[in-house]
Amino acid sequence: EGLKAFPQKSGSLSIFRPDGNAKRMANSMRGLMMPVYPEAMFLQAVKEVVRRNRDLGFAPVYDPAWEKDNFVAGHSVYIRPFSYSEGGIGVNLSSHPWVVIITTPVGAYFKEGAAPRAMTTTRVRANPGGTGWIKAASNYVNSALAKKEAEAAGYIEAVFLDAKDEQYFEEGSSSNMFFLLKGGTLVTPSLEDTILPGITRSTVIQIARDKGLKVEERRVSV
């Protein structure tokens, strides 16, 4: 999993929608036929890890200067809960997985100065019937390669098309995708089993609808 805690003016840290990550991690482990890490335990552990690291000084402090560029220069705490299997030889399922939660301060994800454009990649992130909907490390091999290729070509992001027809947008190498149409409708690719159900994605959809925007979740062709 991956989520963030944001420094507040009060000196506290606010974790962004950890309940969504708790649910998604449980679904991912269930999808990999692993014993599920309880959602309540996930929430308690994430909060405790963030609190302890903050008390030890391992967290950024709110800086009013971040407001000058809409927080592009801001920093937050990245929280990485992950599971890995017990040792063994051969291909098998995990019956007694470990769960570890680590944190690190992070800044902006996209490199400064990169052209705000994306390029499509011929690489495939996920195939139908696979694990694209699961937040598994294996899904990020092609994503990392595609992003590095895009950056080398002077772009900020790589965009994946569907594996079957190669004509429908699915995800960026870093996040879900949205399109704001000329008529004012906000469109995002529908959640097939090849697309990760992003917590930020669901948040953007809810905020847009709360503001009166029409939102569509559907396939989007090139």
GROMACS .gro file of N, CA, C and O in nm, residues 49-136:
model
  352
   49VAL      N    1   0.272   0.420   1.388
   49VAL     CA    2   0.401   0.437   1.321
   49VAL      C    3   0.427   0.585   1.291
   49VAL      O    4   0.536   0.638   1.315
   50VAL      N    5   0.325   0.653   1.237
   50VAL     CA    6   0.340   0.795   1.205
   50VAL      C    7   0.365   0.877   1.332
   50VAL      O    8   0.451   0.965   1.334
   51ARG      N    9   0.291   0.846   1.438
   51ARG     CA   10   0.307   0.919   1.564
   51ARG      C   11   0.446   0.901   1.623
   51ARG      O   12   0.511   0.998   1.663
   52ARG      N   13   0.492   0.778   1.626
   52ARG     CA   14   0.623   0.752   1.686
   52ARG      C   15   0.736   0.817   1.607
   52ARG      O   16   0.830   0.873   1.665
   53ASN      N   17   0.728   0.808   1.475
   53ASN     CA   18   0.832   0.871   1.393
   53ASN      C   19   0.829   1.023   1.404
   53ASN      O   20   0.933   1.089   1.405
   54ARG      N   21   0.709   1.078   1.417
   54ARG     CA   22   0.698   1.223   1.437
   54ARG      C   23   0.763   1.262   1.569
   54ARG      O   24   0.838   1.360   1.577
   55ASP      N   25   0.735   1.186   1.676
   55ASP     CA   26   0.792   1.216   1.807
   55ASP      C   27   0.945   1.205   1.807
   55ASP      O   28   1.012   1.271   1.886
   56LEU      N   29   0.998   1.122   1.717
   56LEU     CA   30   1.143   1.107   1.706
   56LEU      C   31   1.205   1.210   1.612
   56LEU      O   32   1.327   1.214   1.594
   57GLY      N   33   1.121   1.293   1.550
   57GLY     CA   34   1.170   1.397   1.461
   57GLY      C   35   1.179   1.358   1.315
   57GLY      O   36   1.233   1.432   1.233
   58PHE      N   37   1.124   1.241   1.282
   58PHE     CA   38   1.130   1.194   1.143
   58PHE      C   39   1.003   1.231   1.068
   58PHE      O   40   0.929   1.144   1.019
   59ALA      N   41   0.978   1.361   1.056
   59ALA     CA   42   0.862   1.408   0.982
   59ALA      C   43   0.881   1.555   0.949
   59ALA      O   44   0.936   1.631   1.031
   60PRO      N   45   0.840   1.600   0.831
   60PRO     CA   46   0.850   1.742   0.796
   60PRO      C   47   0.753   1.825   0.879
   60PRO      O   48   0.651   1.775   0.927
   61VAL      N   49   0.786   1.951   0.894
   61VAL     CA   50   0.702   2.046   0.968
   61VAL      C   51   0.642   2.144   0.868
   61VAL      O   52   0.707   2.183   0.770
   62TYR      N   53   0.519   2.183   0.891
   62TYR     CA   54   0.450   2.274   0.799
   62TYR      C   55   0.529   2.401   0.776
   62TYR      O   56   0.579   2.464   0.870
   63ASP      N   57   0.541   2.441   0.650
   63ASP     CA   58   0.612   2.563   0.612
   63ASP      C   59   0.516   2.652   0.531
   63ASP      O   60   0.471   2.613   0.423
   64PRO      N   61   0.484   2.772   0.581
   64PRO     CA   62   0.391   2.861   0.509
   64PRO      C   63   0.437   2.894   0.367
   64PRO      O   64   0.355   2.927   0.281
   65ALA      N   65   0.567   2.881   0.341
   65ALA     CA   66   0.619   2.911   0.207
   65ALA      C   67   0.563   2.815   0.102
   65ALA      O   68   0.559   2.847  -0.017
   66TRP      N   69   0.518   2.697   0.146
   66TRP     CA   70   0.461   2.601   0.052
   66TRP      C   71   0.336   2.656  -0.016
   66TRP      O   72   0.302   2.615  -0.128
   67GLU      N   73   0.268   2.748   0.049
   67GLU     CA   74   0.143   2.800  -0.006
   67GLU      C   75   0.166   2.885  -0.131
   67GLU      O   76   0.074   2.904  -0.210
   68LYS      N   77   0.289   2.934  -0.149
   68LYS     CA   78   0.318   3.025  -0.261
   68LYS      C   79   0.306   2.956  -0.396
   68LYS      O   80   0.277   3.020  -0.497
   69ASP      N   81   0.333   2.825  -0.402
   69ASP     CA   82   0.322   2.753  -0.530
   69ASP      C   83   0.221   2.639  -0.521
   69ASP      O   84   0.234   2.537  -0.587
   70ASN      N   85   0.117   2.661  -0.440
   70ASN     CA   86   0.011   2.560  -0.424
   70ASN      C   87   0.066   2.425  -0.379
   70ASN      O   88   0.023   2.319  -0.424
   71PHE      N   89   0.166   2.431  -0.291
   71PHE     CA   90   0.222   2.313  -0.225
   71PHE      C   91   0.305   2.223  -0.317
   71PHE      O   92   0.335   2.109  -0.281
   72VAL      N   93   0.344   2.273  -0.434
   72VAL     CA   94   0.431   2.194  -0.522
   72VAL      C   95   0.563   2.165  -0.452
   72VAL      O   96   0.622   2.058  -0.466
   73ALA      N   97   0.610   2.260  -0.372
   73ALA     CA   98   0.737   2.243  -0.301
   73ALA      C   99   0.717   2.182  -0.162
   73ALA      O  100   0.812   2.168  -0.086
   74GLY      N  101   0.593   2.145  -0.131
   74GLY     CA  102   0.563   2.092   0.002
   74GLY      C  103   0.618   1.952   0.023
   74GLY      O  104   0.654   1.881  -0.071
   75HIS      N  105   0.625   1.913   0.150
   75HIS     CA  106   0.671   1.780   0.186
   75HIS      C  107   0.567   1.710   0.273
   75HIS      O  108   0.487   1.775   0.341
   76SER      N  109   0.569   1.581   0.269
   76SER     CA  110   0.476   1.502   0.348
   76SER      C  111   0.546   1.374   0.393
   76SER      O  112   0.663   1.351   0.361
   77VAL      N  113   0.473   1.293   0.466
   77VAL     CA  114   0.525   1.164   0.510
   77VAL      C  115   0.463   1.055   0.422
   77VAL      O  116   0.341   1.043   0.416
   78TYR      N  117   0.547   0.980   0.354
   78TYR     CA  118   0.496   0.868   0.275
   78TYR      C  119   0.496   0.744   0.362
   78TYR      O  120   0.596   0.712   0.426
   79ILE      N  121   0.383   0.675   0.364
   79ILE     CA  122   0.366   0.557   0.446
   79ILE      C  123   0.355   0.434   0.355
   79ILE      O  124   0.269   0.431   0.266
   80ARG      N  125   0.443   0.338   0.376
   80ARG     CA  126   0.444   0.218   0.291
   80ARG      C  127   0.419   0.093   0.374
   80ARG      O  128   0.510   0.035   0.431
   81PRO      N  129   0.293   0.050   0.383
   81PRO     CA  130   0.265  -0.080   0.443
   81PRO      C  131   0.282  -0.188   0.335
   81PRO      O  132   0.235  -0.170   0.222
   82PHE      N  133   0.350  -0.296   0.366
   82PHE     CA  134   0.364  -0.402   0.267
   82PHE      C  135   0.368  -0.538   0.336
   82PHE      O  136   0.402  -0.549   0.454
   83SER      N  137   0.335  -0.639   0.262
   83SER     CA  138   0.342  -0.775   0.313
   83SER      C  139   0.437  -0.854   0.226
   83SER      O  140   0.455  -0.823   0.108
   84TYR      N  141   0.501  -0.953   0.286
   84TYR     CA  142   0.582  -1.045   0.206
   84TYR      C  143   0.572  -1.184   0.268
   84TYR      O  144   0.543  -1.199   0.387
   85SER      N  145   0.595  -1.283   0.186
   85SER     CA  146   0.568  -1.420   0.230
   85SER      C  147   0.679  -1.476   0.316
   85SER      O  148   0.792  -1.426   0.316
   86GLU      N  149   0.645  -1.581   0.387
   86GLU     CA  150   0.744  -1.657   0.461
   86GLU      C  151   0.840  -1.723   0.363
   86GLU      O  152   0.808  -1.740   0.244
   87GLY      N  153   0.957  -1.759   0.409
   87GLY     CA  154   1.057  -1.821   0.322
   87GLY      C  155   1.012  -1.954   0.267
   87GLY      O  156   0.932  -2.025   0.328
   88GLY      N  157   1.062  -1.989   0.151
   88GLY     CA  158   1.027  -2.118   0.091
   88GLY      C  159   1.091  -2.132  -0.045
   88GLY      O  160   1.138  -2.034  -0.103
   89ILE      N  161   1.095  -2.252  -0.096
   89ILE     CA  162   1.149  -2.278  -0.228
   89ILE      C  163   1.034  -2.327  -0.316
   89ILE      O  164   0.955  -2.411  -0.278
   90GLY      N  165   1.027  -2.272  -0.436
   90GLY     CA  166   0.920  -2.310  -0.527
   90GLY      C  167   0.808  -2.208  -0.528
   90GLY      O  168   0.805  -2.114  -0.450
   91VAL      N  169   0.716  -2.228  -0.619
   91VAL     CA  170   0.603  -2.136  -0.635
   91VAL      C  171   0.487  -2.184  -0.549
   91VAL      O  172   0.443  -2.298  -0.561
   92ASN      N  173   0.437  -2.096  -0.463
   92ASN     CA  174   0.329  -2.134  -0.374
   92ASN      C  175   0.258  -2.010  -0.323
   92ASN      O  176   0.299  -1.898  -0.351
   93LEU      N  177   0.153  -2.029  -0.247
   93LEU     CA  178   0.082  -1.919  -0.182
   93LEU      C  179   0.142  -1.894  -0.045
   93LEU      O  180   0.208  -1.981   0.012
   94SER      N  181   0.117  -1.775   0.008
   94SER     CA  182   0.168  -1.740   0.141
   94SER      C  183   0.062  -1.770   0.246
   94SER      O  184  -0.050  -1.718   0.239
   95SER      N  185   0.098  -1.852   0.343
   95SER     CA  186   0.005  -1.886   0.450
   95SER      C  187   0.029  -1.806   0.577
   95SER      O  188  -0.062  -1.788   0.658
   96HIS      N  189   0.154  -1.759   0.595
   96HIS     CA  190   0.190  -1.683   0.715
   96HIS      C  191   0.270  -1.558   0.675
   96HIS      O  192   0.389  -1.548   0.705
   97PRO      N  193   0.207  -1.463   0.604
   97PRO     CA  194   0.279  -1.345   0.556
   97PRO      C  195   0.317  -1.250   0.670
   97PRO      O  196   0.251  -1.245   0.773
   98TRP      N  197   0.426  -1.179   0.647
   98TRP     CA  198   0.466  -1.071   0.736
   98TRP      C  199   0.400  -0.942   0.686
   98TRP      O  200   0.375  -0.926   0.567
   99VAL      N  201   0.375  -0.849   0.776
   99VAL     CA  202   0.330  -0.715   0.739
   99VAL      C  203   0.423  -0.615   0.805
   99VAL      O  204   0.448  -0.622   0.926
  100VAL      N  205   0.479  -0.525   0.724
  100VAL     CA  206   0.573  -0.424   0.771
  100VAL      C  207   0.523  -0.287   0.729
  100VAL      O  208   0.468  -0.273   0.618
  101ILE      N  209   0.539  -0.187   0.813
  101ILE     CA  210   0.499  -0.050   0.779
  101ILE      C  211   0.618   0.042   0.802
  101ILE      O  212   0.673   0.047   0.913
  102ILE      N  213   0.659   0.113   0.698
  102ILE     CA  214   0.770   0.207   0.708
  102ILE      C  215   0.725   0.344   0.660
  102ILE      O  216   0.625   0.355   0.590
  103THR      N  217   0.797   0.448   0.699
  103THR     CA  218   0.765   0.584   0.654
  103THR      C  219   0.892   0.655   0.612
  103THR      O  220   1.003   0.621   0.656
  104THR      N  221   0.874   0.756   0.526
  104THR     CA  222   0.987   0.840   0.484
  104THR      C  223   0.934   0.975   0.439
  104THR      O  224   0.824   0.982   0.382
  105PRO      N  225   1.006   1.084   0.464
  105PRO     CA  226   0.964   1.214   0.412
  105PRO      C  227   0.978   1.216   0.260
  105PRO      O  228   1.073   1.161   0.205
  106VAL      N  229   0.882   1.276   0.192
  106VAL     CA  230   0.887   1.286   0.046
  106VAL      C  231   0.845   1.426   0.001
  106VAL      O  232   0.774   1.498   0.071
  107GLY      N  233   0.891   1.460  -0.120
  107GLY     CA  234   0.852   1.586  -0.183
  107GLY      C  235   0.764   1.558  -0.303
  107GLY      O  236   0.694   1.458  -0.308
  108ALA      N  237   0.771   1.646  -0.404
  108ALA     CA  238   0.690   1.629  -0.524
  108ALA      C  239   0.731   1.504  -0.600
  108ALA      O  240   0.850   1.470  -0.607
  109TYR      N  241   0.634   1.436  -0.658
  109TYR     CA  242   0.662   1.310  -0.727
  109TYR      C  243   0.722   1.335  -0.866
  109TYR      O  244   0.812   1.264  -0.908
  110PHE      N  245   0.671   1.435  -0.936
  110PHE     CA  246   0.721   1.462  -1.071
  110PHE      C  247   0.842   1.553  -1.067
  110PHE      O  248   0.850   1.645  -0.985
  111LYS      N  249   0.936   1.527  -1.155
  111LYS     CA  250   1.059   1.604  -1.158
  111LYS      C  251   1.035   1.747  -1.205
  111LYS      O  252   0.960   1.771  -1.300
  112GLU      N  253   1.101   1.841  -1.139
  112GLU     CA  254   1.087   1.982  -1.176
  112GLU      C  255   1.149   2.005  -1.313
  112GLU      O  256   1.255   1.952  -1.345
  113GLY      N  257   1.080   2.083  -1.396
  113GLY     CA  258   1.132   2.116  -1.527
  113GLY      C  259   1.089   2.021  -1.637
  113GLY      O  260   1.112   2.048  -1.756
  114ALA      N  261   1.028   1.907  -1.602
  114ALA     CA  262   0.982   1.813  -1.703
  114ALA      C  263   0.863   1.870  -1.778
  114ALA      O  264   0.779   1.940  -1.721
  115ALA      N  265   0.855   1.843  -1.909
  115ALA     CA  266   0.744   1.894  -1.988
  115ALA      C  267   0.613   1.834  -1.938
  115ALA      O  268   0.604   1.713  -1.917
  116PRO      N  269   0.510   1.916  -1.917
  116PRO     CA  270   0.382   1.866  -1.867
  116PRO      C  271   0.303   1.794  -1.976
  116PRO      O  272   0.190   1.827  -2.008
  117ARG      N  273   0.367   1.695  -2.035
  117ARG     CA  274   0.305   1.615  -2.141
  117ARG      C  275   0.330   1.467  -2.112
  117ARG      O  276   0.425   1.433  -2.043
  118ALA      N  277   0.246   1.385  -2.167
  118ALA     CA  278   0.262   1.240  -2.149
  118ALA      C  279   0.277   1.173  -2.285
  118ALA      O  280   0.236   1.228  -2.388
  119MET      N  281   0.334   1.055  -2.285
  119MET     CA  282   0.346   0.975  -2.406
  119MET      C  283   0.288   0.837  -2.380
  119MET      O  284   0.294   0.785  -2.268
  120THR      N  285   0.226   0.779  -2.482
  120THR     CA  286   0.177   0.643  -2.465
  120THR      C  287   0.296   0.548  -2.476
  120THR      O  288   0.395   0.578  -2.542
  121THR      N  289   0.287   0.435  -2.410
  121THR     CA  290   0.393   0.336  -2.413
  121THR      C  291   0.341   0.207  -2.475
  121THR      O  292   0.222   0.176  -2.465
  122THR      N  293   0.427   0.134  -2.540
  122THR     CA  294   0.389   0.004  -2.597
  122THR      C  295   0.396  -0.106  -2.492
  122THR      O  296   0.356  -0.219  -2.518
  123ARG      N  297   0.449  -0.075  -2.375
  123ARG     CA  298   0.452  -0.174  -2.268
  123ARG      C  299   0.311  -0.199  -2.215
  123ARG      O  300   0.223  -0.114  -2.227
  124VAL      N  301   0.292  -0.314  -2.156
  124VAL     CA  302   0.162  -0.351  -2.100
  124VAL      C  303   0.174  -0.357  -1.948
  124VAL      O  304   0.261  -0.425  -1.895
  125ARG      N  305   0.086  -0.284  -1.880
  125ARG     CA  306   0.089  -0.286  -1.734
  125ARG      C  307   0.020  -0.410  -1.679
  125ARG      O  308   0.068  -0.472  -1.585
  126ALA      N  309  -0.097  -0.444  -1.736
  126ALA     CA  310  -0.175  -0.556  -1.682
  126ALA      C  311  -0.262  -0.616  -1.791
  126ALA      O  312  -0.309  -0.546  -1.882
  127ASN      N  313  -0.285  -0.745  -1.782
  127ASN     CA  314  -0.372  -0.816  -1.874
  127ASN      C  315  -0.503  -0.852  -1.806
  127ASN      O  316  -0.507  -0.873  -1.684
  128PRO      N  317  -0.613  -0.861  -1.884
  128PRO     CA  318  -0.739  -0.905  -1.825
  128PRO      C  319  -0.723  -1.041  -1.758
  128PRO      O  320  -0.654  -1.129  -1.809
  129GLY      N  321  -0.785  -1.056  -1.642
  129GLY     CA  322  -0.774  -1.181  -1.570
  129GLY      C  323  -0.649  -1.190  -1.485
  129GLY      O  324  -0.625  -1.293  -1.421
  130GLY      N  325  -0.572  -1.082  -1.482
  130GLY     CA  326  -0.447  -1.083  -1.405
  130GLY      C  327  -0.462  -1.015  -1.270
  130GLY      O  328  -0.568  -1.017  -1.208
  131THR      N  329  -0.355  -0.949  -1.227
  131THR     CA  330  -0.353  -0.886  -1.094
  131THR      C  331  -0.345  -0.734  -1.100
  131THR      O  332  -0.300  -0.669  -1.007
  132GLY      N  333  -0.390  -0.676  -1.213
  132GLY     CA  334  -0.381  -0.531  -1.228
  132GLY      C  335  -0.459  -0.453  -1.123
  132GLY      O  336  -0.423  -0.341  -1.089
  133TRP      N  337  -0.564  -0.515  -1.070
  133TRP     CA  338  -0.648  -0.447  -0.970
  133TRP      C  339  -0.591  -0.461  -0.829
  133TRP      O  340  -0.640  -0.400  -0.734
  134ILE      N  341  -0.487  -0.542  -0.815
  134ILE     CA  342  -0.421  -0.564  -0.687
  134ILE      C  343  -0.297  -0.476  -0.677
  134ILE      O  344  -0.223  -0.462  -0.775
  135LYS      N  345  -0.274  -0.417  -0.560
  135LYS     CA  346  -0.154  -0.334  -0.545
  135LYS      C  347  -0.038  -0.426  -0.508
  135LYS      O  348   0.000  -0.441  -0.391
  136ALA      N  349   0.017  -0.492  -0.611
  136ALA     CA  350   0.126  -0.586  -0.593
  136ALA      C  351   0.253  -0.531  -0.657
  136ALA      O  352   0.248  -0.466  -0.761
   0.00000   0.00000   0.00000
